[in-house]
Coordinates of C-alpha atoms and ligand atoms in Angstrom, one line a residue:
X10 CA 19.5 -9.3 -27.0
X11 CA 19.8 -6.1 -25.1
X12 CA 17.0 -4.8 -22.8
X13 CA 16.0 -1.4 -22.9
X14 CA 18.2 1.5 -20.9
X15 CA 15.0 2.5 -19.1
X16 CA 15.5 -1.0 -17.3
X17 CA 19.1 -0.5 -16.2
X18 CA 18.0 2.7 -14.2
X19 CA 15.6 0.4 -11.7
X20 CA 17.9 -1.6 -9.2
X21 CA 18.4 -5.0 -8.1
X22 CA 15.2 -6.3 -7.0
X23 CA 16.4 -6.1 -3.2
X24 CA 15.4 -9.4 -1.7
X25 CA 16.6 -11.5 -4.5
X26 CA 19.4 -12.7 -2.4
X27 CA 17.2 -12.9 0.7
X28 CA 14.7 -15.6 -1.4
X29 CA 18.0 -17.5 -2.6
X30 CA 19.1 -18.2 1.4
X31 CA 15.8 -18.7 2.5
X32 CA 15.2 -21.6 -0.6
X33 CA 18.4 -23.1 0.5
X34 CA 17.3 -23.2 4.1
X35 CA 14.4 -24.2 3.2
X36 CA 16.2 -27.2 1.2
X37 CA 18.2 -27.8 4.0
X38 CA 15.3 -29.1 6.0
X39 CA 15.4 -26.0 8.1
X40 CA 11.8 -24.6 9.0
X41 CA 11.9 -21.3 8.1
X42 CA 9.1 -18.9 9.3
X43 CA 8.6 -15.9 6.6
X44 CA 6.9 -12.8 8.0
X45 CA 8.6 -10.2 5.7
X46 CA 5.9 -10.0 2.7
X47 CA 2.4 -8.2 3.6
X48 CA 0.0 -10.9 2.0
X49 CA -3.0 -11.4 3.9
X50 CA -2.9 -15.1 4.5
X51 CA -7.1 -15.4 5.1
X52 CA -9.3 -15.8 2.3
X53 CA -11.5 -13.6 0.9
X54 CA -14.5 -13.1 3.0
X55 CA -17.8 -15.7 1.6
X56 CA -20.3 -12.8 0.3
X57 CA -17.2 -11.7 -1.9
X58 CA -16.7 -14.9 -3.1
X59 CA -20.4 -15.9 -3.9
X60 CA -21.0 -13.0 -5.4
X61 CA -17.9 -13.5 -7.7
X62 CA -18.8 -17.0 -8.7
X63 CA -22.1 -15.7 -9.7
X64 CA -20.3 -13.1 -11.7
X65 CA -18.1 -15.5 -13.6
X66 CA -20.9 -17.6 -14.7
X67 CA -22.7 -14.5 -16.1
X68 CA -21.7 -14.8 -20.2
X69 CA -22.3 -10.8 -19.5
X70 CA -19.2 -10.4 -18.3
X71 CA -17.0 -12.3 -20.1
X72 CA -16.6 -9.9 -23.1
X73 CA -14.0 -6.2 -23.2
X74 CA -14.6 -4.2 -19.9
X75 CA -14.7 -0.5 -21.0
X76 CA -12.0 0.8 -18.6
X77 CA -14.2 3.5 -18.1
X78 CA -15.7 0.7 -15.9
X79 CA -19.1 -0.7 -14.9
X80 CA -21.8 2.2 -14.2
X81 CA -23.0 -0.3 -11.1
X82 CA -18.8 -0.4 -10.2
X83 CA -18.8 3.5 -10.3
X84 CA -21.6 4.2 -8.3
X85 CA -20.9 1.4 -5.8
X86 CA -17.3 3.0 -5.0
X87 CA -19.2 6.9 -4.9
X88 CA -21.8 5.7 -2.3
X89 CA -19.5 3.8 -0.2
X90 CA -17.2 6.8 -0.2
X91 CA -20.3 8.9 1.0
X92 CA -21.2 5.9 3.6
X93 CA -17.4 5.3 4.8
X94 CA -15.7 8.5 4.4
X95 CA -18.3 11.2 4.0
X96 CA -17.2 12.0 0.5
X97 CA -19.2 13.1 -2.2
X98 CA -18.0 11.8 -5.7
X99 CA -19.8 12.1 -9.2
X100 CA -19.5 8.7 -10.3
X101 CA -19.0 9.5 -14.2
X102 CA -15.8 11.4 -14.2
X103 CA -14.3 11.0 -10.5
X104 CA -14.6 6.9 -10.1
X105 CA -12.5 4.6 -12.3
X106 CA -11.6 0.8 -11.5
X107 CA -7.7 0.5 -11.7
X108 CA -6.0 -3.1 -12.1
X109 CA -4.7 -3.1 -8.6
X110 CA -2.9 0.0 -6.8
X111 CA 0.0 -0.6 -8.3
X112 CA -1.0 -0.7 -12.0
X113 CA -2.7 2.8 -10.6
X114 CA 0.0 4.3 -9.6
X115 CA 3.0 3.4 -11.8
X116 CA 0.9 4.7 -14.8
X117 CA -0.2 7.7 -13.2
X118 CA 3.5 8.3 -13.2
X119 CA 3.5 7.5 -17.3
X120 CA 0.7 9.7 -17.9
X121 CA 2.1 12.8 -15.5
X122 CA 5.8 13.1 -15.6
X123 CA 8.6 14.3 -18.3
X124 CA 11.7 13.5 -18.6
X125 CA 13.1 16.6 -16.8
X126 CA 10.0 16.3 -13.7
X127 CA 10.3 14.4 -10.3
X128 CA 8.1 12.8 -8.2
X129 CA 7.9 13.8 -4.4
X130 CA 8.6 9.9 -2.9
X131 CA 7.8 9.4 0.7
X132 CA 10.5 7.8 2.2
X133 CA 10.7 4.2 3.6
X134 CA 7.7 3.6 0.9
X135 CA 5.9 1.9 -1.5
X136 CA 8.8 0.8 -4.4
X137 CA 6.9 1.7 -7.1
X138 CA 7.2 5.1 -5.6
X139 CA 10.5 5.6 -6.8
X140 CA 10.7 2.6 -9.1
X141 CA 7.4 4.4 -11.5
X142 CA 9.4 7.7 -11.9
X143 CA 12.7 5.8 -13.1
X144 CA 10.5 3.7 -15.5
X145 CA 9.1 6.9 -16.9
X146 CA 12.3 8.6 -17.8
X147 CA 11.9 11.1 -15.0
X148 CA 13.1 10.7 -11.4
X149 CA 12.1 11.2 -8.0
X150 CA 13.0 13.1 -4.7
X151 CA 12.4 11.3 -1.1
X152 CA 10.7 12.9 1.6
X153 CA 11.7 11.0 4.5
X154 CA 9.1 10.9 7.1
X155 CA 9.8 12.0 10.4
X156 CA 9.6 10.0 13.4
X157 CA 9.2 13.2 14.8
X158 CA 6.5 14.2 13.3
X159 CA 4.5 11.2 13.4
X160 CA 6.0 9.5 10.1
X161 CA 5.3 12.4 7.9
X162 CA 7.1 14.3 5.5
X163 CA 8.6 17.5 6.7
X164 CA 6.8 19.6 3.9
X165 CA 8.8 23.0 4.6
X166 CA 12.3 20.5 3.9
X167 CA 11.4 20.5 0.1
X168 CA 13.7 22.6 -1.8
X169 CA 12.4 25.4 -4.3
X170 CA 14.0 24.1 -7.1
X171 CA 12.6 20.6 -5.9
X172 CA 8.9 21.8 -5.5
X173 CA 9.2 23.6 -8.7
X174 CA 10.0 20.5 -10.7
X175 CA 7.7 18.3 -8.9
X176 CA 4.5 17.4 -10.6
X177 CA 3.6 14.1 -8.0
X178 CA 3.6 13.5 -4.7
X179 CA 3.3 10.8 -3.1
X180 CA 1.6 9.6 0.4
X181 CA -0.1 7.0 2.3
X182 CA -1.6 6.3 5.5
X183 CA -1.8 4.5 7.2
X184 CA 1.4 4.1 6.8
X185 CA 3.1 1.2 4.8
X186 CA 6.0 0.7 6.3
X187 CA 5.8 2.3 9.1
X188 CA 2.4 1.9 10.3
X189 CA 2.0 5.4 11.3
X190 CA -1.5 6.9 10.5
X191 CA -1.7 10.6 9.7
X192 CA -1.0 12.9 11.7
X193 CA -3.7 15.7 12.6
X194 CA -3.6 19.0 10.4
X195 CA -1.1 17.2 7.4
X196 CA -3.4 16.5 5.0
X197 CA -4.3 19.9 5.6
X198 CA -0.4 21.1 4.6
X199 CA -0.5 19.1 1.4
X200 CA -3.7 20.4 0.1
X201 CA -2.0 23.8 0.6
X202 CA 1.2 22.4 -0.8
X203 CA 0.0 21.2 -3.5
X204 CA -1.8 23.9 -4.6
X205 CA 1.3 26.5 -4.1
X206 CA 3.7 24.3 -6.4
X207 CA 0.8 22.7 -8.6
X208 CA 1.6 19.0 -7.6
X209 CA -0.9 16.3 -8.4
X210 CA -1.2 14.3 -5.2
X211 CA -1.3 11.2 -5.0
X212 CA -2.2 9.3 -2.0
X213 CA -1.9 5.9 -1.8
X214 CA -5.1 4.4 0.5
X215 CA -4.5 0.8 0.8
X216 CA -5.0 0.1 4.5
X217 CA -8.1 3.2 5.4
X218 CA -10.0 -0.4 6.4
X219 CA -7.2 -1.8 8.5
X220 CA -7.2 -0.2 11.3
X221 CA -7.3 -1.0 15.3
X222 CA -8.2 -0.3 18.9
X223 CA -11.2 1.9 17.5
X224 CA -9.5 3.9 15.3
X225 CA -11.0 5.0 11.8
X226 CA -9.0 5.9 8.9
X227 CA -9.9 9.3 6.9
X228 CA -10.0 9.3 3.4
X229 CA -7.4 12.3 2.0
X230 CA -10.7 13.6 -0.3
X231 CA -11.9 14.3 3.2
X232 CA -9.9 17.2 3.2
X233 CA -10.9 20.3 2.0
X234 CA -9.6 21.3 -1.3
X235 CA -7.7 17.3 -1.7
X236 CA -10.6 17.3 -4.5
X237 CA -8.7 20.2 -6.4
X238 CA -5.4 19.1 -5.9
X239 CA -5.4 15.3 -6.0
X240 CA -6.6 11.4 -6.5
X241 CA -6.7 8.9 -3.9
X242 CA -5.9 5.5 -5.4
X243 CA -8.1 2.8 -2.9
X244 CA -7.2 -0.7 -2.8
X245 CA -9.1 -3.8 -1.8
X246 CA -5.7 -6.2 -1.8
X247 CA -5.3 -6.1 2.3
X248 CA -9.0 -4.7 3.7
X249 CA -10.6 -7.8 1.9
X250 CA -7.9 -10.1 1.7
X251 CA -8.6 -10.0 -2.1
X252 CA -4.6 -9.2 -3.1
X253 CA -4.6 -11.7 -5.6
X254 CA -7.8 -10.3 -7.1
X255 CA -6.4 -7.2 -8.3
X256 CA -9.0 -4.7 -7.5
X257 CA -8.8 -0.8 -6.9
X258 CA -10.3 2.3 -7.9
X259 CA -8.5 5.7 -8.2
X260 CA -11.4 8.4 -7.3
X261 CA -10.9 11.9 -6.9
X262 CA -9.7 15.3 -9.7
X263 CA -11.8 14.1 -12.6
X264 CA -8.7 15.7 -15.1
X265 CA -6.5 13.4 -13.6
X266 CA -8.5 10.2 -14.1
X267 CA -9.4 11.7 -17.4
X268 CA -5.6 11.8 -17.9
X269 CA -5.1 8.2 -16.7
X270 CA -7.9 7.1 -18.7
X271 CA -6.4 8.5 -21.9
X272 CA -2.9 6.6 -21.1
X273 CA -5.0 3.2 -20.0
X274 CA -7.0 3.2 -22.9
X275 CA -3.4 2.7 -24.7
X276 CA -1.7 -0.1 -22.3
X277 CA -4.8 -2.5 -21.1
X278 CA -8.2 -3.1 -21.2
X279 CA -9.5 -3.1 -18.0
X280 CA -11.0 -4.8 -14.9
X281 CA -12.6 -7.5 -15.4
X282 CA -16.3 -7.7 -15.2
X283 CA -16.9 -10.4 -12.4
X284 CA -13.8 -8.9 -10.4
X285 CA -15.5 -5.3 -10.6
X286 CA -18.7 -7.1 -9.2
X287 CA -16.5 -8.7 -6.7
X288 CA -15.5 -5.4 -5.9
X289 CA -18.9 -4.3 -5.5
X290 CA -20.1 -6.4 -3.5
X291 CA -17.2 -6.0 -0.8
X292 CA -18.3 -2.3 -0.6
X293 CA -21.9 -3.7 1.0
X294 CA -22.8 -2.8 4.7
X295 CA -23.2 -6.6 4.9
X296 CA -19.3 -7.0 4.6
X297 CA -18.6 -5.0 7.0
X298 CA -18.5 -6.9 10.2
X299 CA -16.2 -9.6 8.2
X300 CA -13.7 -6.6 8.2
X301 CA -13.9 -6.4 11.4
X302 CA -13.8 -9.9 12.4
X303 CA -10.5 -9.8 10.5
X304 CA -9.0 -6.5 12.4
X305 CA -9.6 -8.2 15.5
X306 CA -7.3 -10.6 14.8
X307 CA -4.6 -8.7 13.1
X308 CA -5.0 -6.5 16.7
X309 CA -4.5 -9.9 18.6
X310 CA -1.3 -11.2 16.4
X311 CA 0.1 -7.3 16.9
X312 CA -0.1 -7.0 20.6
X313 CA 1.3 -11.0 20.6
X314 CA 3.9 -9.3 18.4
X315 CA 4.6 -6.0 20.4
X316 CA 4.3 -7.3 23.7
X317 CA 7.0 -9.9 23.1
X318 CA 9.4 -7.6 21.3
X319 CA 8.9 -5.2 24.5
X320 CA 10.0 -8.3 26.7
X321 CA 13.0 -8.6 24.5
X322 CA 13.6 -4.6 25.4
X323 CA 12.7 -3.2 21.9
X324 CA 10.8 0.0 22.2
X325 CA 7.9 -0.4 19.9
X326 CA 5.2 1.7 18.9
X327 CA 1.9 -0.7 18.4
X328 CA 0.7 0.4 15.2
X329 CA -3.1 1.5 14.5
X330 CA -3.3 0.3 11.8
X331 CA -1.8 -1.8 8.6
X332 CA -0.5 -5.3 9.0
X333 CA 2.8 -4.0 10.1
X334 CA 5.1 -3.7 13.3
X335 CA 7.4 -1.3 12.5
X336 CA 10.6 -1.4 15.3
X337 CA 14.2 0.0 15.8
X338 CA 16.7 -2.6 15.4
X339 CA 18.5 -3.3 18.9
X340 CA 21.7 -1.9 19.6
X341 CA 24.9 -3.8 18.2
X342 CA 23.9 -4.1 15.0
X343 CA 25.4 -2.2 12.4
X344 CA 22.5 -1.9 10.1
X345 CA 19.3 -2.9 10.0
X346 CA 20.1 -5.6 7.2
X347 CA 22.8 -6.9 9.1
X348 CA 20.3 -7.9 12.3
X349 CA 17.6 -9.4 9.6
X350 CA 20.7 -11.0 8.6
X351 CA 21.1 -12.5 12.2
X352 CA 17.3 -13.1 12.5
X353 CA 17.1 -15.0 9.7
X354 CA 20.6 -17.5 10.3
X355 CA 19.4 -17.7 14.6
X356 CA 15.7 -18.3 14.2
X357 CA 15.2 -18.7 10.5
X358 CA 12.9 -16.0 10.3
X359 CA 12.4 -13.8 7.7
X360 CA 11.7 -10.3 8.6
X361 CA 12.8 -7.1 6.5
X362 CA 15.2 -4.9 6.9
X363 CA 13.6 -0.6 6.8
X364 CA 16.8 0.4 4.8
X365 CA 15.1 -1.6 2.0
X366 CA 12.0 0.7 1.9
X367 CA 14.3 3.6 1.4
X368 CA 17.6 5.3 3.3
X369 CA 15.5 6.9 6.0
X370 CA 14.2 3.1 7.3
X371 CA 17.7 2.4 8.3
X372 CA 17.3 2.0 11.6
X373 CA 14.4 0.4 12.0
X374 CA 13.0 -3.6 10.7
X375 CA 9.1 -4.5 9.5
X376 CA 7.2 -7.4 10.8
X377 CA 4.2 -8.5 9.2
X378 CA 1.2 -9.7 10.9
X379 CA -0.1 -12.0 7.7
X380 CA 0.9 -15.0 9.5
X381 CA -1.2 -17.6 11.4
X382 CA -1.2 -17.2 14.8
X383 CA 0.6 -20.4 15.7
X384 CA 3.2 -19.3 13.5
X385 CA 3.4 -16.2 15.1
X386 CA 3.7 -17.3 18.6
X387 CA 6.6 -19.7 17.2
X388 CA 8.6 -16.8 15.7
X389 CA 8.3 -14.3 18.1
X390 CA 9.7 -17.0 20.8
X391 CA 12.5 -17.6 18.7
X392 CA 13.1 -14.1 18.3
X393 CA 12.9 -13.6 22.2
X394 CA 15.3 -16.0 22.7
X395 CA 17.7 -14.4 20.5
X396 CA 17.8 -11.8 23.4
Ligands
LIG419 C1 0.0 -3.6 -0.8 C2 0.2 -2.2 -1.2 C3 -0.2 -1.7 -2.4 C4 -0.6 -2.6 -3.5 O1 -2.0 -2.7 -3.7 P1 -2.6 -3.5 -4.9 O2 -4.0 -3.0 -5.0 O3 -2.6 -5.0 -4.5 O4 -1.8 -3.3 -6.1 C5 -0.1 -0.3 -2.7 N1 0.4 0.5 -1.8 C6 0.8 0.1 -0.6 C7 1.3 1.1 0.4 C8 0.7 -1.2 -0.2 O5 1.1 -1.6 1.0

């Protein structure tokens, strides 16, 4: 048997080794507190829920979605754009549900890139950022964002030849990892980007409805001109706790979701009905004081988070939003792997190393805040008395 090449380009699944020690710990008897994966650990909110179950036993949705998806679907996503963001959409040909973000944006790099294009990567990022390109036969080129400016890409940094060749690029904010949310004017700069070097943009929204201490999230489409340049890929995983539900919608340059639909139509077949509903019916007005019942909570387990590595004399930035503390690793440590490393054998906790996100995370570690409080309070103790 021999895989295909195109698999020997993507590399070692990075925490493989990380799982193995933890099992054996774990085998060992030793109580090992994992706050490394982003999984909210809440359940989807009751209206969601109900309004699935209802779905499910509906015999009208157990048949082929079209992945054109549900009129009601397509409409629901347009008005809460127009509610939430204040962006109009025409729900025929600039709404389609997507099988999760991820599905979204690993084939948007299938239907978009050749073998001789690159995708603009931000970098620390989403894998699939850089993992999509590889698996597409093309490649990508990181644009490591700048503490400096706020945790985004230093636009001007791109090379000619680079921007030439591009024909994605990739964004998000708030910020996974870093929990950085965009800085004012830089949408602005892509949309002008963009349209110079004729780059679809892609931006990643999976946390516009995670956000804290009064903060809102804009949507990129927001922007003037995204519409022309760009899609904006929105994710219910983390805003609903619904990440094993695998809903999204990519909404935005109708050619580009024409583009997607043509490449879908020829891999799967769709959402699924009920899930769609599901969907819908997290969108409601109704829902949204559960998403703010749950932000008030991720805001309490980040302060408990940030105030204790501040006592431990890390200088932390407390994100606005996402479910991540992003920190530089304390001095002594020679990488940021090799203090997760000392993290994990001291205090048997897991937390991840930045470098793993990409080069320019070096430096820095990510905390997630999907862990019961109790949990919490337990392994930030243990990682205060690590000194
Ligand atoms: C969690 C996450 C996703 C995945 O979203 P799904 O809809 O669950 O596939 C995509 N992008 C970022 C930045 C994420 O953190």
């Amino acid at each position: 048997m021999r895989p295909s090449k195109r698999l020997d380009r993507i590399p070692p699944y990075l925490f493989a080794q990380l799982e193995r020690r933890i099992a054996e710990k774990k085998a060992a008897g030793i109580d090992v507190i994992s706050r490394g994966i982003g999984d909210p650990d809440m359940p989807t909110f009751p209206p969601i829920v109900e309004a699935a179950q209802r779905a499910v036993a509906d015999p009208g949705t157990h048949q082929y979605p079209s992945n054109r998806g549900r009129q009601d679907f397509r409409e629901g996503v347009a008005a809460f754009y127009d509610r939430r963001f204040g962006v109009t959409l025409d729900p025929d040909t600039e709404v389609m549900p997507a099988i999760g973000a991820k599905e979204c944006i690993f084939n948007l790099n299938l239907a978009f890139l050749d073998p001789e294009d690159i995708a603009l990567a931000s970098d620390p990022g989403y894998p699939v950022y850089t993992g999509g390109p590889l698996l597409a036969g093309a490649d990508s080129v990181l644009m490591p964002l700048v503490p400096e400016l706020g945790f985004a890409p230093d636009l001007d940094a791109i090379s000619a030849a680079d921007a030439a060749r591009a024909k994605l690029l990739f964004i998000n904010y708030p910020n996974n990892p870093t929990g950085a949310i965009v800085p004012e004017g830089f949408f602005e700069k892509v949309v002008a980007f963009a349209r110079e070097h004729e780059i679809l943009v892609v931006h990643d929204n999976a946390y516009s409805e995670t956000t804290y201490d009064g903060y809102v999230a804009p949507s990129f489409l927001a922007t003037p001109g995204a519409k022309e340049v760009g899609v904006e890929v929105f994710s219910w995983s983390k805003g609903y706790n619904m990440t094993g539900w695998r809903c999204a919608a990519i909404v935005g340059n109708a050619e580009a979701i024409s583009a997607y639909w043509k490449l879908k139509s020829n891999i799967d077949s769709g959402l699924f009905e009920a899930i769609q509903l599901a969907g819908l019916a997290a969108l409601q007005p109704e829902v949204d004081a559960e998403v703010a019942r749950m932000n008030a909570i991720y805001t309490r387990r980040r302060d408990l988070v940030c105030d204790a590595l501040r006592a431990a004399g890390v200088d932390v930035t407390s994100p606005r939003g996402t479910i991540y503390v992003w920190a530089p690793v304390p001095p002594g440590y020679e990488s940021a792997a090799a203090y997760c490393e000392h993290v994990l054998e001291e205090a048997a906790v897991v937390i991840s190393p930045g470098g793993a996100y990409g080069a320019s995370g070096e430096g820095f570690f990510r905390i997630s805040l999907t862990t019961p409080d109790d949990r919490l309070t337990e392994a930030v103790a243990r990682i205060q008395r690590l000194g």
